[in-house]
mmCIF file with all atom_site columns, C-alpha atoms in Angstrom:
data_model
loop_
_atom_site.group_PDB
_atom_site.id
_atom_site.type_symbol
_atom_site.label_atom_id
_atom_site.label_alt_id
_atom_site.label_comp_id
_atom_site.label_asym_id
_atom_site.label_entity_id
_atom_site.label_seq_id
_atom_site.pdbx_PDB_ins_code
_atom_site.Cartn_x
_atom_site.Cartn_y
_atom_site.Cartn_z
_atom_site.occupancy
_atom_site.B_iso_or_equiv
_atom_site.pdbx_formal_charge
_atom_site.auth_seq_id
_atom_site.auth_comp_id
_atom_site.auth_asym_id
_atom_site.auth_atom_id
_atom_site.pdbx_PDB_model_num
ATOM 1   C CA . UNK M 1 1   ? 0.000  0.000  0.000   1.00 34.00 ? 29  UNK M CA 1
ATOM 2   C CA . UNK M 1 2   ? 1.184  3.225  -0.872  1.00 37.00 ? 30  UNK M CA 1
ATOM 3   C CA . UNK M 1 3   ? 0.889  6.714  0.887   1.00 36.00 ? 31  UNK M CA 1
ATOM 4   C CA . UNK M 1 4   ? 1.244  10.291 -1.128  1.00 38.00 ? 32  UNK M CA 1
ATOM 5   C CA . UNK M 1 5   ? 4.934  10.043 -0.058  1.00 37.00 ? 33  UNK M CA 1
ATOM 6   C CA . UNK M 1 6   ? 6.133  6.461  -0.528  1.00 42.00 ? 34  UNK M CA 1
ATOM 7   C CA . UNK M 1 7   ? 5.235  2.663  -0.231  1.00 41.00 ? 35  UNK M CA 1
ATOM 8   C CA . UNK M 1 8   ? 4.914  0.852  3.192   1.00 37.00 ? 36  UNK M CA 1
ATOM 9   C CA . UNK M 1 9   ? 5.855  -2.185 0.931   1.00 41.00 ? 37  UNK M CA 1
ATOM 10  C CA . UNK M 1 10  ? 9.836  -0.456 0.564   1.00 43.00 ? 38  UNK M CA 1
ATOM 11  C CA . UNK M 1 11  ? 12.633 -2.542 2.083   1.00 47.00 ? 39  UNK M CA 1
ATOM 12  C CA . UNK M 1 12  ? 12.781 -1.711 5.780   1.00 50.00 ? 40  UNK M CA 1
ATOM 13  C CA . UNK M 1 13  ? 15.611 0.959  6.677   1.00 49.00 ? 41  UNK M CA 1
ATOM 14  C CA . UNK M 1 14  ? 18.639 -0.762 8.563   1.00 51.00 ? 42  UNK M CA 1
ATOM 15  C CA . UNK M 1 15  ? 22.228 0.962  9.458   1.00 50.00 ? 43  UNK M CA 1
ATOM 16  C CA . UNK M 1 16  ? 25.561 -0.898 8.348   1.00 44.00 ? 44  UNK M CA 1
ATOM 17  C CA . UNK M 1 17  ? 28.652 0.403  9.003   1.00 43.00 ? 45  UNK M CA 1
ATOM 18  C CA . UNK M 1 18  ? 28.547 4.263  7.835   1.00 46.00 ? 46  UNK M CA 1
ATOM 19  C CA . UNK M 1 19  ? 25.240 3.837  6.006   1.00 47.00 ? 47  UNK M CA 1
ATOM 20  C CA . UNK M 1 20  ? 21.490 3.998  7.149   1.00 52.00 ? 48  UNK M CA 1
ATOM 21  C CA . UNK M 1 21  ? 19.964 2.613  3.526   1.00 52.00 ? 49  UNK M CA 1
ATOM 22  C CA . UNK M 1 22  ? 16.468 3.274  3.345   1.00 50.00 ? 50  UNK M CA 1
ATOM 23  C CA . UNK M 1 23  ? 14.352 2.821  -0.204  1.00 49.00 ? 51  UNK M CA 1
ATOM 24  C CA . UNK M 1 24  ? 11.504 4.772  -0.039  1.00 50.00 ? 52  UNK M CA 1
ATOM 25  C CA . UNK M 1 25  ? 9.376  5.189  -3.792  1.00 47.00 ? 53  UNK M CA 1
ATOM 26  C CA . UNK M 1 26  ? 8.431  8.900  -3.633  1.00 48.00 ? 54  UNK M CA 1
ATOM 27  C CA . UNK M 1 27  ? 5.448  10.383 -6.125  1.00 50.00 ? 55  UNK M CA 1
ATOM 28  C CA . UNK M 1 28  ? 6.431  13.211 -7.729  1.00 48.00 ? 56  UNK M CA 1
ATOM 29  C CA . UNK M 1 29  ? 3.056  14.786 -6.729  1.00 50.00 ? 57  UNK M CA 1
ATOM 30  C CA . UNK M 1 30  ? 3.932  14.268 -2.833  1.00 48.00 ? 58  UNK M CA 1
ATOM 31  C CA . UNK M 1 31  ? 1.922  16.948 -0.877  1.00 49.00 ? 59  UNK M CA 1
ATOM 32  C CA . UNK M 1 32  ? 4.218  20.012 0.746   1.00 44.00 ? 60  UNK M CA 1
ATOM 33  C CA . UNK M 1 33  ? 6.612  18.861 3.771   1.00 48.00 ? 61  UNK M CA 1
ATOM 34  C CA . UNK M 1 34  ? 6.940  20.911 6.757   1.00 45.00 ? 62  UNK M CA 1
ATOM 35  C CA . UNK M 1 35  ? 10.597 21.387 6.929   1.00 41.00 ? 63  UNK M CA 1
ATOM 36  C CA . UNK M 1 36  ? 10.670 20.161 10.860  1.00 44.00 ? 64  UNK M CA 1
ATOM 37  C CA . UNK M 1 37  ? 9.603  16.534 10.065  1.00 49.00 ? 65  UNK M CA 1
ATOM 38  C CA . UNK M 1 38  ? 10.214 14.124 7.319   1.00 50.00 ? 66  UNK M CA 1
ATOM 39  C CA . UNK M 1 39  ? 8.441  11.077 6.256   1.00 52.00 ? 67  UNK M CA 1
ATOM 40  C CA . UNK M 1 40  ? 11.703 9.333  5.809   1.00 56.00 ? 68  UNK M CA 1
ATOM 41  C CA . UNK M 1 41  ? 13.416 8.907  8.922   1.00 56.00 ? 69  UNK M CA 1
ATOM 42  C CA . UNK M 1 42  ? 17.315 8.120  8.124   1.00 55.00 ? 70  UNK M CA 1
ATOM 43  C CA . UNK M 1 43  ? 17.499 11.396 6.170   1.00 59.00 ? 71  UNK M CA 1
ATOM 44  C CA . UNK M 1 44  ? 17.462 12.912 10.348  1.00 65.00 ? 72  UNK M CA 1
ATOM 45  C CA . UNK M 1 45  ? 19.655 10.095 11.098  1.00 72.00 ? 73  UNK M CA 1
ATOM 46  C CA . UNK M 1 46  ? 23.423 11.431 12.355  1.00 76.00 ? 74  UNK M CA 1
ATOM 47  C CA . UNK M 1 47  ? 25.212 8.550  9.792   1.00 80.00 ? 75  UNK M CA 1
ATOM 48  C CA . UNK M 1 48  ? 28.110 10.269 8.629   1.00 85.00 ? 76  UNK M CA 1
ATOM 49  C CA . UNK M 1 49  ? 26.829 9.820  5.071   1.00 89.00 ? 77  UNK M CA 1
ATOM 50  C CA . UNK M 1 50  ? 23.742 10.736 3.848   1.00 90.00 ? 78  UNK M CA 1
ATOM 51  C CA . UNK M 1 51  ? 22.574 9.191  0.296   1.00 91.00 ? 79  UNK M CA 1
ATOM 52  C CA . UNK M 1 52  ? 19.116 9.261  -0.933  1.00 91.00 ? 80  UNK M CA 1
ATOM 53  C CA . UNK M 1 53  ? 17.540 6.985  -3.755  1.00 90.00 ? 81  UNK M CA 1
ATOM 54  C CA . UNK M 1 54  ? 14.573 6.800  -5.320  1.00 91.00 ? 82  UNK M CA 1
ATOM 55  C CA . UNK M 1 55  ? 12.762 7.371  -9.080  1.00 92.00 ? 83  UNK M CA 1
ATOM 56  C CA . UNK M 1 56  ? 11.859 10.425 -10.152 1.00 94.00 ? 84  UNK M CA 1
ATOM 57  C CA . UNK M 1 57  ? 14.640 12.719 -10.716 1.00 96.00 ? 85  UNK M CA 1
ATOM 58  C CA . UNK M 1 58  ? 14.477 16.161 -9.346  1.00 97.00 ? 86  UNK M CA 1
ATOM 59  C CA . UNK M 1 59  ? 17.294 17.565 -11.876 1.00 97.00 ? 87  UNK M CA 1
ATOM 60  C CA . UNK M 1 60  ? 17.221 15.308 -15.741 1.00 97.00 ? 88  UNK M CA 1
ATOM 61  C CA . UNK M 1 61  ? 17.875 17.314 -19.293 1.00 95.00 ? 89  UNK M CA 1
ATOM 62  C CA . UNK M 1 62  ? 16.471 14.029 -20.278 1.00 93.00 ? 90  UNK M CA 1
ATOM 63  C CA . UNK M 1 63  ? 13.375 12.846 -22.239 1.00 92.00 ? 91  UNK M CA 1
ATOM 64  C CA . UNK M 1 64  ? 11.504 12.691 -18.899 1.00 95.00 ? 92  UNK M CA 1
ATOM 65  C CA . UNK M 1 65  ? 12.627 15.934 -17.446 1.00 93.00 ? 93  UNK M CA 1
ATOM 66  C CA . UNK M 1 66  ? 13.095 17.399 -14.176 1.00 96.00 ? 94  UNK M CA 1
ATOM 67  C CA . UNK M 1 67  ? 10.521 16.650 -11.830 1.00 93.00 ? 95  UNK M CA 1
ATOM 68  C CA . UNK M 1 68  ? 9.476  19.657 -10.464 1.00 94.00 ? 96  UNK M CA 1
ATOM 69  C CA . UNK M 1 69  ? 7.522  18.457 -7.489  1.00 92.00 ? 97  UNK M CA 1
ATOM 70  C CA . UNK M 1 70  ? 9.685  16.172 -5.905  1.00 92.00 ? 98  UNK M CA 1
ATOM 71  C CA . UNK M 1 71  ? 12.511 19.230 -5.975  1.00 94.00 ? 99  UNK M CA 1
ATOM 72  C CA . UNK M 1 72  ? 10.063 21.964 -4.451  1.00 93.00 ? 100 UNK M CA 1
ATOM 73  C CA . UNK M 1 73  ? 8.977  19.414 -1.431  1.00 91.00 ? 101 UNK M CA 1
ATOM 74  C CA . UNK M 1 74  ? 12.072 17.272 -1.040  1.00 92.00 ? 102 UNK M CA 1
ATOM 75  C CA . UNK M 1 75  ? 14.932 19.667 -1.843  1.00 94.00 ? 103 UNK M CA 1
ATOM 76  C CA . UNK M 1 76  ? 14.974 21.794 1.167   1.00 93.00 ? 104 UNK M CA 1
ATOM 77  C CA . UNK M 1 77  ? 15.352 18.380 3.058   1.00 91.00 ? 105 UNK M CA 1
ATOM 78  C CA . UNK M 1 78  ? 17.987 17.350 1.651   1.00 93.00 ? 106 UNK M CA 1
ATOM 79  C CA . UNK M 1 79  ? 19.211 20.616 1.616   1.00 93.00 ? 107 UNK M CA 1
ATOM 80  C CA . UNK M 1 80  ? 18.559 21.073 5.848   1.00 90.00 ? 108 UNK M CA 1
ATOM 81  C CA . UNK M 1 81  ? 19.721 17.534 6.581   1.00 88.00 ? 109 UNK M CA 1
ATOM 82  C CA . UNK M 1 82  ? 22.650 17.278 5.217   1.00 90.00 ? 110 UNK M CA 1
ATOM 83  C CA . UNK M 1 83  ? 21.741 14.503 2.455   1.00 92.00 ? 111 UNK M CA 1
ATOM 84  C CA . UNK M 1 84  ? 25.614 14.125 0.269   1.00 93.00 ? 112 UNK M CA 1
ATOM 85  C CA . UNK M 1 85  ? 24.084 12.912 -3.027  1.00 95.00 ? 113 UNK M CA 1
ATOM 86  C CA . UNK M 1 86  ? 20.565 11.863 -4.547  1.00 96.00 ? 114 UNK M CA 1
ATOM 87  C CA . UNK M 1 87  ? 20.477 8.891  -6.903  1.00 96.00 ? 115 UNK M CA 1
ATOM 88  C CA . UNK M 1 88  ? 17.606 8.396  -9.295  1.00 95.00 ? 116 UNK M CA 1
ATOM 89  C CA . UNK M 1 89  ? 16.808 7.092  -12.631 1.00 94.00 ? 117 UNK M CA 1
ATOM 90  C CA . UNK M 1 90  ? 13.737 7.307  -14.747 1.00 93.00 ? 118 UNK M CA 1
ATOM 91  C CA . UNK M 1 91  ? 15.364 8.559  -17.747 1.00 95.00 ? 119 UNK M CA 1
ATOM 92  C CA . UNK M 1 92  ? 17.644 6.377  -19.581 1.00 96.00 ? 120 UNK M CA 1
ATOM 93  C CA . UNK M 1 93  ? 20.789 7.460  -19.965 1.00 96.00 ? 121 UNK M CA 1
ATOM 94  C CA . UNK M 1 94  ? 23.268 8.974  -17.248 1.00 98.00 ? 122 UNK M CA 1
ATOM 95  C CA . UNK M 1 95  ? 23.478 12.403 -15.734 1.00 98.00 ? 123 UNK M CA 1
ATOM 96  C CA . UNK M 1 96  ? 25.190 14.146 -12.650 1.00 97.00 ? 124 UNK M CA 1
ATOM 97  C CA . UNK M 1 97  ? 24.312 17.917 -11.712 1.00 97.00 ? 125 UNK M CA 1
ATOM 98  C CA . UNK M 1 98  ? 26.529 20.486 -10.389 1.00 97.00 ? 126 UNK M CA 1
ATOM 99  C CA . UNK M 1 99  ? 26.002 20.735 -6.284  1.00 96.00 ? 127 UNK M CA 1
ATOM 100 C CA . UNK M 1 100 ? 22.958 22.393 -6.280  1.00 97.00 ? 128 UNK M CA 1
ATOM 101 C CA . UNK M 1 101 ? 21.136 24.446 -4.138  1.00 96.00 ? 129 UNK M CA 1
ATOM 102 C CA . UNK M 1 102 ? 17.121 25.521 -4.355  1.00 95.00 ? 130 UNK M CA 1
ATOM 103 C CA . UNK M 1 103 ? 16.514 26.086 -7.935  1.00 93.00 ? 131 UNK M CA 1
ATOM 104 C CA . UNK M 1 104 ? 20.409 27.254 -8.355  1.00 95.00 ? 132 UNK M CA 1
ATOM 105 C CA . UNK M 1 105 ? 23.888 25.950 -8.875  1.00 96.00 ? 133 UNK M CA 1
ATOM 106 C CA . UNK M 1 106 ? 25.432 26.571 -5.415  1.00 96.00 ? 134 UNK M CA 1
ATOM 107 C CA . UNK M 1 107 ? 28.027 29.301 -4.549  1.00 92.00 ? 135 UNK M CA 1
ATOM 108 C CA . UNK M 1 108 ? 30.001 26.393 -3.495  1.00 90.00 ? 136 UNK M CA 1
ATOM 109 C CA . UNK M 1 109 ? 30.499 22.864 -3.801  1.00 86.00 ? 137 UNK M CA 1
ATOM 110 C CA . UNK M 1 110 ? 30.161 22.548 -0.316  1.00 87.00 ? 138 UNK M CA 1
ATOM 111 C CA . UNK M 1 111 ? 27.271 24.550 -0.238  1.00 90.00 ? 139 UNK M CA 1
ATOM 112 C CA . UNK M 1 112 ? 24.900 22.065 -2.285  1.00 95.00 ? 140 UNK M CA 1
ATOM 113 C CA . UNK M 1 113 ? 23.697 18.823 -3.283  1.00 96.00 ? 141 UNK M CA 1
ATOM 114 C CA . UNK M 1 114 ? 24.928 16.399 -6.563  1.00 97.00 ? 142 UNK M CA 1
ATOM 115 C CA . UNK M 1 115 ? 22.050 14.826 -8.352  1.00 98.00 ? 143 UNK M CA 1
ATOM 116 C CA . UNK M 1 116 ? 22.234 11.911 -10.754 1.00 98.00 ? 144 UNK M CA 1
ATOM 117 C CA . UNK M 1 117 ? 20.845 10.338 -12.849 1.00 97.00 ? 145 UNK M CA 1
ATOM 118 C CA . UNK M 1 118 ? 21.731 6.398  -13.612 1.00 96.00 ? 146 UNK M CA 1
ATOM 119 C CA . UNK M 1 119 ? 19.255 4.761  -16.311 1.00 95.00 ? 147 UNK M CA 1
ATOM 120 C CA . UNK M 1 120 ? 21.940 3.289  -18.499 1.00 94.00 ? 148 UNK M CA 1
ATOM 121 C CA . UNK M 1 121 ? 21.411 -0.531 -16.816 1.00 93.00 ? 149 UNK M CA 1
ATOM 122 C CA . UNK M 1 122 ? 20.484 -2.040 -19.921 1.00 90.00 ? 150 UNK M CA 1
ATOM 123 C CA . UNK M 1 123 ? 17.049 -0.635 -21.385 1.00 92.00 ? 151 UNK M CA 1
ATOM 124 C CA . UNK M 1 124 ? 17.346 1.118  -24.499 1.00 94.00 ? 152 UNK M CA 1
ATOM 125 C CA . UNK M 1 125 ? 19.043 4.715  -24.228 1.00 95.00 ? 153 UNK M CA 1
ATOM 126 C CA . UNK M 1 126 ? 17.131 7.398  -25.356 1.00 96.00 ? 154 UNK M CA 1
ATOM 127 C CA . UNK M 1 127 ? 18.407 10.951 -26.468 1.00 95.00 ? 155 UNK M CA 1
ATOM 128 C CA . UNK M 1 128 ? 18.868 14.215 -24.778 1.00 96.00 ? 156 UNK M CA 1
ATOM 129 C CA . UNK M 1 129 ? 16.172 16.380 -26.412 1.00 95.00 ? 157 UNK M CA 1
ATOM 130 C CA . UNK M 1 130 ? 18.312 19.580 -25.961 1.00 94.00 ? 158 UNK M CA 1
ATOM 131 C CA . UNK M 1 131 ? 21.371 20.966 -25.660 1.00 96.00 ? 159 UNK M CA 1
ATOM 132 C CA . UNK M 1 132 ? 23.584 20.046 -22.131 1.00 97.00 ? 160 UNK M CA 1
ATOM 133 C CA . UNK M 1 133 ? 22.049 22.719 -19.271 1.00 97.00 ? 161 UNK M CA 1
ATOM 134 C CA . UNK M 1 134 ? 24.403 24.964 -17.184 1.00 97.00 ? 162 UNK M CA 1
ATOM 135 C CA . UNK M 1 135 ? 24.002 23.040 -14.338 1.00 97.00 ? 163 UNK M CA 1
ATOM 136 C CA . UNK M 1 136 ? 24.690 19.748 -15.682 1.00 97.00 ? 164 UNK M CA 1
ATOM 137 C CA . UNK M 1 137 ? 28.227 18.886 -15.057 1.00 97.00 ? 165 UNK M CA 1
ATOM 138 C CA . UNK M 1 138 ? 28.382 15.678 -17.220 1.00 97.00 ? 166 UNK M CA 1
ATOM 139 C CA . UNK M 1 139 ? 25.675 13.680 -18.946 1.00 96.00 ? 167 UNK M CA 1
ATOM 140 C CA . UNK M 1 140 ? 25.595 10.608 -21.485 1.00 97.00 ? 168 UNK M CA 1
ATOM 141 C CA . UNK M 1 141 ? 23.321 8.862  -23.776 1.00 96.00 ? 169 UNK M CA 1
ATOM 142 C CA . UNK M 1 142 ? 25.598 6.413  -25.632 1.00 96.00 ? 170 UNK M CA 1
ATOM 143 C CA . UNK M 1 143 ? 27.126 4.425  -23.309 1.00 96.00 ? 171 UNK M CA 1
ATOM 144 C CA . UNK M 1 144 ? 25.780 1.573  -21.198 1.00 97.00 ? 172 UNK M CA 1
ATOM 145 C CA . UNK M 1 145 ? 27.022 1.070  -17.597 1.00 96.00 ? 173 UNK M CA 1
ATOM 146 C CA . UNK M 1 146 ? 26.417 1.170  -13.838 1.00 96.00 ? 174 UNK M CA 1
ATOM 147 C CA . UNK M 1 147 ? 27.845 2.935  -10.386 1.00 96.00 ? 175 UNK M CA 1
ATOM 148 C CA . UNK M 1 148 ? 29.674 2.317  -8.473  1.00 96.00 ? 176 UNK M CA 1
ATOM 149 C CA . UNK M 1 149 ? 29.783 4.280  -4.458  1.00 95.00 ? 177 UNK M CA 1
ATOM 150 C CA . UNK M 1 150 ? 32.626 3.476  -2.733  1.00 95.00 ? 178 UNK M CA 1
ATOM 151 C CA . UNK M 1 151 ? 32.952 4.868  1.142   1.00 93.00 ? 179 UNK M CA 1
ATOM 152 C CA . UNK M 1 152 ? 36.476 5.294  2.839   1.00 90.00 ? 180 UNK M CA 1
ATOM 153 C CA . UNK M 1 153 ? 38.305 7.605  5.465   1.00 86.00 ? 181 UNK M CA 1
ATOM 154 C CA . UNK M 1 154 ? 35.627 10.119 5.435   1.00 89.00 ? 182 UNK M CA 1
ATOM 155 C CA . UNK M 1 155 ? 35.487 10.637 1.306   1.00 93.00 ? 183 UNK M CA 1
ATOM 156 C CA . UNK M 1 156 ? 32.837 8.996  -0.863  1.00 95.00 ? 184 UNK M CA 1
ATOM 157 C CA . UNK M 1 157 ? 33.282 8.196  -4.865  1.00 95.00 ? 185 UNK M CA 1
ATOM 158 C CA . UNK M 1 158 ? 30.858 7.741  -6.950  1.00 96.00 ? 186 UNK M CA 1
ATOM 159 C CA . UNK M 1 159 ? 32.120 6.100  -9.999  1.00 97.00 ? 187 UNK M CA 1
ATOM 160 C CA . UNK M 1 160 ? 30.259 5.852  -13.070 1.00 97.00 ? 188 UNK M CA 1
ATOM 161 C CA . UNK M 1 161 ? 31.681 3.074  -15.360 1.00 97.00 ? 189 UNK M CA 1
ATOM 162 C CA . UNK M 1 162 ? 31.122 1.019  -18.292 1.00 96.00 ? 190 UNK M CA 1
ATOM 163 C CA . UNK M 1 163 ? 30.429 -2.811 -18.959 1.00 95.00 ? 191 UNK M CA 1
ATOM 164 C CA . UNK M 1 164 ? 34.380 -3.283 -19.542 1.00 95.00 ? 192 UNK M CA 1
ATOM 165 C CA . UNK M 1 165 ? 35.230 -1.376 -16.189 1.00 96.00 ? 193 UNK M CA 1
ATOM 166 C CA . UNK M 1 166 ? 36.112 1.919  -17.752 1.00 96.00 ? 194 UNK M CA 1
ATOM 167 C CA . UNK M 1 167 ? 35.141 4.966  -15.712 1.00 97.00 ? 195 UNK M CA 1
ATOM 168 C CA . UNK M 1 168 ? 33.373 8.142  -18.077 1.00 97.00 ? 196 UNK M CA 1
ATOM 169 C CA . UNK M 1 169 ? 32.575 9.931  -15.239 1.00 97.00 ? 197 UNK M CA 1
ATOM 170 C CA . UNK M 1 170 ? 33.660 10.218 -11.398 1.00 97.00 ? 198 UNK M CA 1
ATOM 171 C CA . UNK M 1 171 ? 32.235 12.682 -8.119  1.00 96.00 ? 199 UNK M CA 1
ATOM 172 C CA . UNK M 1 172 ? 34.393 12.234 -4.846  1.00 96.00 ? 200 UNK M CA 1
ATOM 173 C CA . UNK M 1 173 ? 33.155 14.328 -1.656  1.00 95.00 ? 201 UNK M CA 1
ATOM 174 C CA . UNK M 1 174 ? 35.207 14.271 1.472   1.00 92.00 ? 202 UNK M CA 1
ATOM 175 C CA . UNK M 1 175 ? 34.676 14.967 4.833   1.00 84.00 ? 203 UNK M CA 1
ATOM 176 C CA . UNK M 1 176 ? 37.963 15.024 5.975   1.00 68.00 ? 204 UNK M CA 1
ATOM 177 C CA . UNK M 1 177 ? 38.309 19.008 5.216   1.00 50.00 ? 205 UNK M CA 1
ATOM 178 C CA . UNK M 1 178 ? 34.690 20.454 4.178   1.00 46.00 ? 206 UNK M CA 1
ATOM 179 C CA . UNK M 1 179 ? 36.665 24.053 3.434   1.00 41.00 ? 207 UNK M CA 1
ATOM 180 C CA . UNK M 1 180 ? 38.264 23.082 0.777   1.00 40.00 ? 208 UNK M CA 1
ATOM 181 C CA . UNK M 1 181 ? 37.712 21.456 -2.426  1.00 36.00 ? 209 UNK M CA 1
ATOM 182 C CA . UNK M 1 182 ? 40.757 19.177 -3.514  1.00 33.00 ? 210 UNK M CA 1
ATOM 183 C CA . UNK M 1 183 ? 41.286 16.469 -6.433  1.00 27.00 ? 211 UNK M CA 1
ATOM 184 C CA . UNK M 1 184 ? 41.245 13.034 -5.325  1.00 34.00 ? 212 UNK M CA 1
ATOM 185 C CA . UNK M 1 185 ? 42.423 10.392 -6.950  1.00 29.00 ? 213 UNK M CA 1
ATOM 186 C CA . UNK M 1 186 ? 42.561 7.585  -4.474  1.00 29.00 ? 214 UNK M CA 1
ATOM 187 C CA . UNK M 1 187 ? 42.841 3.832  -5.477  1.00 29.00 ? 215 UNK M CA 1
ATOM 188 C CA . UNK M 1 188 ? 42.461 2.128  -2.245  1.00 31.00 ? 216 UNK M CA 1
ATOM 189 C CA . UNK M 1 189 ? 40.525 -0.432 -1.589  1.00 34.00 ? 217 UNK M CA 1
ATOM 190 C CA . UNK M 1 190 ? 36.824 0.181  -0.461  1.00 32.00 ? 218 UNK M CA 1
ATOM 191 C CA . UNK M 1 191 ? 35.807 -1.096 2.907   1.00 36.00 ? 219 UNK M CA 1
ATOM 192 C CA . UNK M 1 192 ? 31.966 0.156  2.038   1.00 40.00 ? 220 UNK M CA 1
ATOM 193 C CA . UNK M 1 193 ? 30.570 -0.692 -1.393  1.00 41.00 ? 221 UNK M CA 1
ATOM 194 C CA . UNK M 1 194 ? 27.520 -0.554 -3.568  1.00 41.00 ? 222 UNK M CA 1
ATOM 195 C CA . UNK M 1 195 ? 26.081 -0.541 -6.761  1.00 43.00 ? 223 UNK M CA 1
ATOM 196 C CA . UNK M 1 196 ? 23.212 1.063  -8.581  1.00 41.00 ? 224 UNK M CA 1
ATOM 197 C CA . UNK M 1 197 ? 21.283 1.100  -11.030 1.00 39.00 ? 225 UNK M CA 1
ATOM 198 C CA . UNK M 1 198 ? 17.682 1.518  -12.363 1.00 40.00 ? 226 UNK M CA 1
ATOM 199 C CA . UNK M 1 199 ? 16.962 -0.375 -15.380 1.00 38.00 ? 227 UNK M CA 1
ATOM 200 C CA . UNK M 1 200 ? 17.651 -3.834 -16.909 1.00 34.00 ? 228 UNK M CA 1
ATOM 201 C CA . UNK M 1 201 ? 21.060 -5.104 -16.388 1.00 33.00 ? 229 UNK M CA 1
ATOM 202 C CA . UNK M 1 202 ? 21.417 -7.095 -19.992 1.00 35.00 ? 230 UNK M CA 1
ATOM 203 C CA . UNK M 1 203 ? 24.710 -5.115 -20.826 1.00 35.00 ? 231 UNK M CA 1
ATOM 204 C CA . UNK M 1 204 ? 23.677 -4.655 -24.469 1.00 36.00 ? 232 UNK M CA 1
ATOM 205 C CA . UNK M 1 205 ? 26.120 -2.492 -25.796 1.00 37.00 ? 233 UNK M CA 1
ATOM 206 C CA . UNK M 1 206 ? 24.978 -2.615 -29.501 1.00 39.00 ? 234 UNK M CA 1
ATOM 207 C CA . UNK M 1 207 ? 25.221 1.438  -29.335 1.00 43.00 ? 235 UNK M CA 1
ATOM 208 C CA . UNK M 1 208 ? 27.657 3.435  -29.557 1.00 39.00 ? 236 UNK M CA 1
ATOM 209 C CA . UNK M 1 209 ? 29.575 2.722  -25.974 1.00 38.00 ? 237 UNK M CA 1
ATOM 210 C CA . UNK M 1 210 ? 32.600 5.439  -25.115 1.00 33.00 ? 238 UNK M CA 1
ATOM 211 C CA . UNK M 1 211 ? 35.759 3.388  -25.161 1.00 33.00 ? 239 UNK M CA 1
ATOM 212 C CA . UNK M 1 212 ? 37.993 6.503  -24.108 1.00 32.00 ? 240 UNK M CA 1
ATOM 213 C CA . UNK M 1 213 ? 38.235 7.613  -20.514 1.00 33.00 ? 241 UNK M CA 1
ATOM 214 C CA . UNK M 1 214 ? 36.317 10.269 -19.397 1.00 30.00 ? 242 UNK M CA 1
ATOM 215 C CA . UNK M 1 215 ? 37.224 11.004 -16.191 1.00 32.00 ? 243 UNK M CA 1
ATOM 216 C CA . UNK M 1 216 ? 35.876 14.777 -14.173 1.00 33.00 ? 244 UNK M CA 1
ATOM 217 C CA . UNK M 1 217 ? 36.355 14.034 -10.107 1.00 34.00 ? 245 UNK M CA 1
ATOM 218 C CA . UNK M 1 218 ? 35.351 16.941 -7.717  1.00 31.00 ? 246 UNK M CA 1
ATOM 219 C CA . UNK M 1 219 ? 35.921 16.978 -4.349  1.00 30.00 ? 247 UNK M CA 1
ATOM 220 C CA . UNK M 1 220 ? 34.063 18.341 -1.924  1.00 29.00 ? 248 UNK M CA 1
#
């Protein structure tokens, strides 16, 4: 059964390790939040890291589009609880936003929230029907693949890679030093790991996939 916000049928919220993973399926025509409470408890939760999921992306240049309700009512919770990045899918292809804050890029990385969009599992891609927005920061349509979030040390990277393990795009936020914004380029091993994404995972690469690295890593 499902309420205005989300479905009582969602896996149950648990913490391991760092993480407090919690799948609620939020409908983009939720009704207004009052900005003291919040129908999903772990984004109140004091985990160091913050991540929410779910389908309907708030920020898409894709066939789909932004959904504007789910950013008016949900935004300014992510914003006030410190949520670190907000996976979705929806449209097929891949996309991750500048940090963003209300309806603008943010003065400063640390200042707002990354947005992505990962629909390139397998379904069929679909085209971007206009030219890349300003706050985009990368987007692709012709490449297959999957991310990977890898937690360590205080940083988090998001990886976004292809079926043969290449990485087109990359977003690493740190905690270590939220006052500056460095380049991180760390190949440790994880000790926290997970995947996403939100379509079909047949691999069918009978596009056009990106063979050459594309690699953009901010840290924040």
């Amino acid at each position: 059964m499902c309420a205005p916000w989300g479905c009582t049928a969602s896996p149950p919220a648990r913490r391991t390790a760092s993480w407090h993973p919690s799948a609620p399926l939020l409908h983009p025509s939720a009704p207004a939040l009052s900005l003291n409470t919040s129908p999903i408890p772990p984004i109140r939760s004091t985990a160091p890291w913050k991540v929410a999921f779910f389908h309907h992306p708030p920020w898409s240049s894709g066939e789909h589009g932004s959904q504007l309700a789910v950013r008016r009512e949900f935004g300014p919770l992510f914003e006030r609880y410190g949520v670190d990045l907000v996976l979705t899918g929806h449209d097929h292809n891949y996309e991750r936003s500048k940090p963003m804050r209300g309806s603008e890029v943010a003065s400063a990385p640390t200042q707002g929230v990354s947005y992505l969009v990962v629909g390139s599992g397998g379904a069929a891609l679909r085209a971007f029907p206009e030219s890349q927005p300003t706050w985009a920061a990368y987007r692709n349509n012709t490449a297959y693949g999957y991310l990977d979030v890898v937690v360590e040390n205080g940083a988090l990277r998001a990886r976004f890679l292809n079926p043969g393990g290449v990485v087109l795009d990359s977003l690493t936020l740190s905690k270590m030093d939220r006052s500056a914004a460095t380049i991180s380029g760390s190949s440790r091993r994880a000790t926290n790991n997970a995947r996403a994404s939100w379509s079909d995972m047949d691999w069918n690469t009978s596009g056009s996939p990106i063979t050459a690295p594309i690699r953009a890593v901010i840290s924040a």
